[in-house]
PDB file of C-alpha atoms in Angstrom:
ATOM      1  CA  ASP A  27     -11.273 -14.674   1.540  1.00 86.00           C
ATOM      2  CA  GLU A  28      -8.473 -16.969   0.970  1.00 90.00           C
ATOM      3  CA  VAL A  29      -5.801 -14.654   2.613  1.00 93.00           C
ATOM      4  CA  TYR A  30      -8.086 -13.817   5.685  1.00 94.00           C
ATOM      5  CA  ASN A  31      -8.741 -17.440   6.036  1.00 94.00           C
ATOM      6  CA  ARG A  32      -5.125 -18.620   5.764  1.00 93.00           C
ATOM      7  CA  LEU A  33      -3.785 -15.786   8.079  1.00 95.00           C
ATOM      8  CA  SER A  34      -6.714 -16.461  10.588  1.00 94.00           C
ATOM      9  CA  LYS A  35      -5.802 -20.386  10.545  1.00 94.00           C
ATOM     10  CA  LEU A  36      -2.065 -19.237  11.471  1.00 94.00           C
ATOM     11  CA  GLY A  37      -3.086 -17.218  14.468  1.00 93.00           C
ATOM     12  CA  PHE A  38      -2.647 -13.653  13.001  1.00 94.00           C
ATOM     13  CA  GLU A  39      -5.328 -11.146  14.058  1.00 93.00           C
ATOM     14  CA  VAL A  40      -6.753  -9.881  10.708  1.00 94.00           C
ATOM     15  CA  LEU A  41      -9.434  -6.975   9.874  1.00 93.00           C
ATOM     16  CA  PHE A  42     -11.046  -7.521   6.514  1.00 94.00           C
ATOM     17  CA  ASP A  43     -12.284  -4.070   5.637  1.00 95.00           C
ATOM     18  CA  ASP A  44     -15.031  -4.727   2.955  1.00 94.00           C
ATOM     19  CA  ARG A  45     -16.451  -1.270   3.260  1.00 95.00           C
ATOM     20  CA  TYR A  46     -17.719   0.602   0.254  1.00 96.00           C
ATOM     21  CA  GLU A  47     -15.201   3.359   0.684  1.00 97.00           C
ATOM     22  CA  SER A  48     -12.247   4.315  -1.249  1.00 96.00           C
ATOM     23  CA  ALA A  49      -8.782   2.747  -0.874  1.00 94.00           C
ATOM     24  CA  GLY A  50      -7.608   6.007   0.560  1.00 95.00           C
ATOM     25  CA  VAL A  51     -10.284   6.344   3.339  1.00 97.00           C
ATOM     26  CA  LYS A  52      -9.543   2.824   4.315  1.00 96.00           C
ATOM     27  CA  PHE A  53      -5.799   3.295   4.179  1.00 94.00           C
ATOM     28  CA  ASN A  54      -6.309   6.161   6.427  1.00 95.00           C
ATOM     29  CA  ASP A  55      -8.392   4.572   8.896  1.00 96.00           C
ATOM     30  CA  ALA A  56      -5.858   1.763   9.145  1.00 94.00           C
ATOM     31  CA  ASP A  57      -3.024   4.320  10.035  1.00 92.00           C
ATOM     32  CA  LEU A  58      -5.586   6.123  12.463  1.00 94.00           C
ATOM     33  CA  LEU A  59      -6.191   2.803  14.228  1.00 94.00           C
ATOM     34  CA  GLY A  60      -2.188   2.098  14.551  1.00 92.00           C
ATOM     35  CA  PHE A  61      -2.352  -1.274  12.394  1.00 94.00           C
ATOM     36  CA  PRO A  62       1.482  -2.193  12.052  1.00 93.00           C
ATOM     37  CA  VAL A  63       0.964  -4.053   8.723  1.00 95.00           C
ATOM     38  CA  ARG A  64      -1.502  -3.432   5.867  1.00 96.00           C
ATOM     39  CA  LEU A  65      -2.156  -6.163   3.100  1.00 97.00           C
ATOM     40  CA  VAL A  66      -3.843  -4.998  -0.330  1.00 96.00           C
ATOM     41  CA  VAL A  67      -5.342  -7.428  -2.517  1.00 94.00           C
ATOM     42  CA  SER A  68      -6.257  -5.750  -5.745  1.00 92.00           C
ATOM     43  CA  PRO A  69      -6.538  -6.621  -9.539  1.00 93.00           C
ATOM     44  CA  ARG A  70      -2.839  -5.685 -10.004  1.00 93.00           C
ATOM     45  CA  THR A  71      -1.519  -7.902  -7.336  1.00 94.00           C
ATOM     46  CA  LEU A  72      -3.943 -10.842  -8.226  1.00 91.00           C
ATOM     47  CA  LYS A  73      -2.430 -10.680 -11.696  1.00 93.00           C
ATOM     48  CA  GLU A  74       1.069 -11.644  -9.770  1.00 93.00           C
ATOM     49  CA  THR A  75      -0.724 -14.013  -7.662  1.00 93.00           C
ATOM     50  CA  ALA A  76       0.473 -11.907  -4.712  1.00 96.00           C
ATOM     51  CA  VAL A  77      -0.645  -9.437  -1.855  1.00 97.00           C
ATOM     52  CA  GLU A  78       0.959  -6.108  -1.257  1.00 97.00           C
ATOM     53  CA  VAL A  79       2.439  -6.012   2.097  1.00 97.00           C
ATOM     54  CA  LYS A  80       3.175  -2.648   3.624  1.00 96.00           C
ATOM     55  CA  GLY A  81       4.641  -1.703   7.209  1.00 94.00           C
ATOM     56  CA  ARG A  82       3.044   1.334   8.994  1.00 90.00           C
ATOM     57  CA  ARG A  83       6.113   3.235   8.822  1.00 89.00           C
ATOM     58  CA  GLU A  84       6.932   2.225   5.216  1.00 92.00           C
ATOM     59  CA  LYS A  85       6.678   4.580   2.313  1.00 92.00           C
ATOM     60  CA  LYS A  86       6.182   1.851  -0.211  1.00 94.00           C
ATOM     61  CA  GLY A  87       4.975  -1.774   0.089  1.00 94.00           C
ATOM     62  CA  HIS A  88       6.199  -4.841  -1.562  1.00 96.00           C
ATOM     63  CA  LEU A  89       4.739  -7.812  -3.155  1.00 97.00           C
ATOM     64  CA  ALA A  90       4.563 -11.248  -1.387  1.00 97.00           C
ATOM     65  CA  THR A  91       3.094 -14.479  -2.455  1.00 96.00           C
ATOM     66  CA  LEU A  92       0.752 -16.329  -0.181  1.00 93.00           C
ATOM     67  CA  ASP A  93       3.498 -18.671   0.775  1.00 95.00           C
ATOM     68  CA  GLN A  94       5.705 -15.853   1.763  1.00 96.00           C
ATOM     69  CA  LEU A  95       3.129 -13.800   3.442  1.00 96.00           C
ATOM     70  CA  PRO A  96       3.242 -15.155   6.993  1.00 95.00           C
ATOM     71  CA  GLN A  97       7.021 -14.204   7.019  1.00 94.00           C
ATOM     72  CA  ALA A  98       6.483 -10.921   5.358  1.00 95.00           C
ATOM     73  CA  ILE A  99       4.069  -9.926   7.960  1.00 95.00           C
ATOM     74  CA  GLN A 100       6.133 -11.170  10.911  1.00 93.00           C
ATOM     75  CA  GLN A 101       9.074  -8.995  10.133  1.00 91.00           C
ATOM     76  CA  TYR A 102       6.742  -6.085  11.153  1.00 90.00           C
ATOM     77  CA  LEU A 103       5.453  -7.503  14.259  1.00 88.00           C
ATOM     78  CA  ASN A 104       7.246  -6.962  17.495  1.00 71.00           C
ATOM     79  CA  PRO A 105       7.623  -9.840  19.907  1.00 56.00           C
ATOM     80  CA  VAL A 106       6.029  -9.055  23.191  1.00 53.00           C
ATOM     81  CA  GLU A 107       8.717  -8.549  25.737  1.00 47.00           C
ATOM     82  CA  GLU A 108       8.539 -11.042  28.609  1.00 50.00           C
ATOM     83  CA  VAL A 109       8.269  -9.501  32.120  1.00 46.00           C
ATOM     84  CA  PRO A 110      10.280 -11.072  34.693  1.00 52.00           C
ATOM     85  CA  HIS A 111       8.328 -12.721  37.167  1.00 55.00           C
ATOM     86  CA  GLY A 112       7.218 -10.948  40.404  1.00 54.00           C
ATOM     87  CA  ARG A 113       8.239  -7.738  38.696  1.00 51.00           C
ATOM     88  CA  ASP A 114       6.073  -4.693  39.323  1.00 51.00           C
ATOM     89  CA  LEU A 115       5.261  -3.038  35.945  1.00 48.00           C
ATOM     90  CA  ALA A 116       4.262   0.178  37.443  1.00 50.00           C
ATOM     91  CA  ARG A 117       7.729   1.122  38.886  1.00 49.00           C
TER      92      ARG A 117
END
């Protein structure tokens, strides 16, 4: 809950998957939905007071502390490209 609350307060859109499904089912669903970043909080990561961060196209994730988390997530998010005023997007 702490990770969810911190990230939500910082303006990140967070989906907290608390379904009673295996981790594999949850990871597969996240990939199917196209989430750019996956965070995993587990007994292993909690021992290190960290969260596993994995970009959608990465094979392996890496650990980040709660303080490092916003920057770790941001590196996977593309900034929205600004469209020049008056430009028609359909062209």
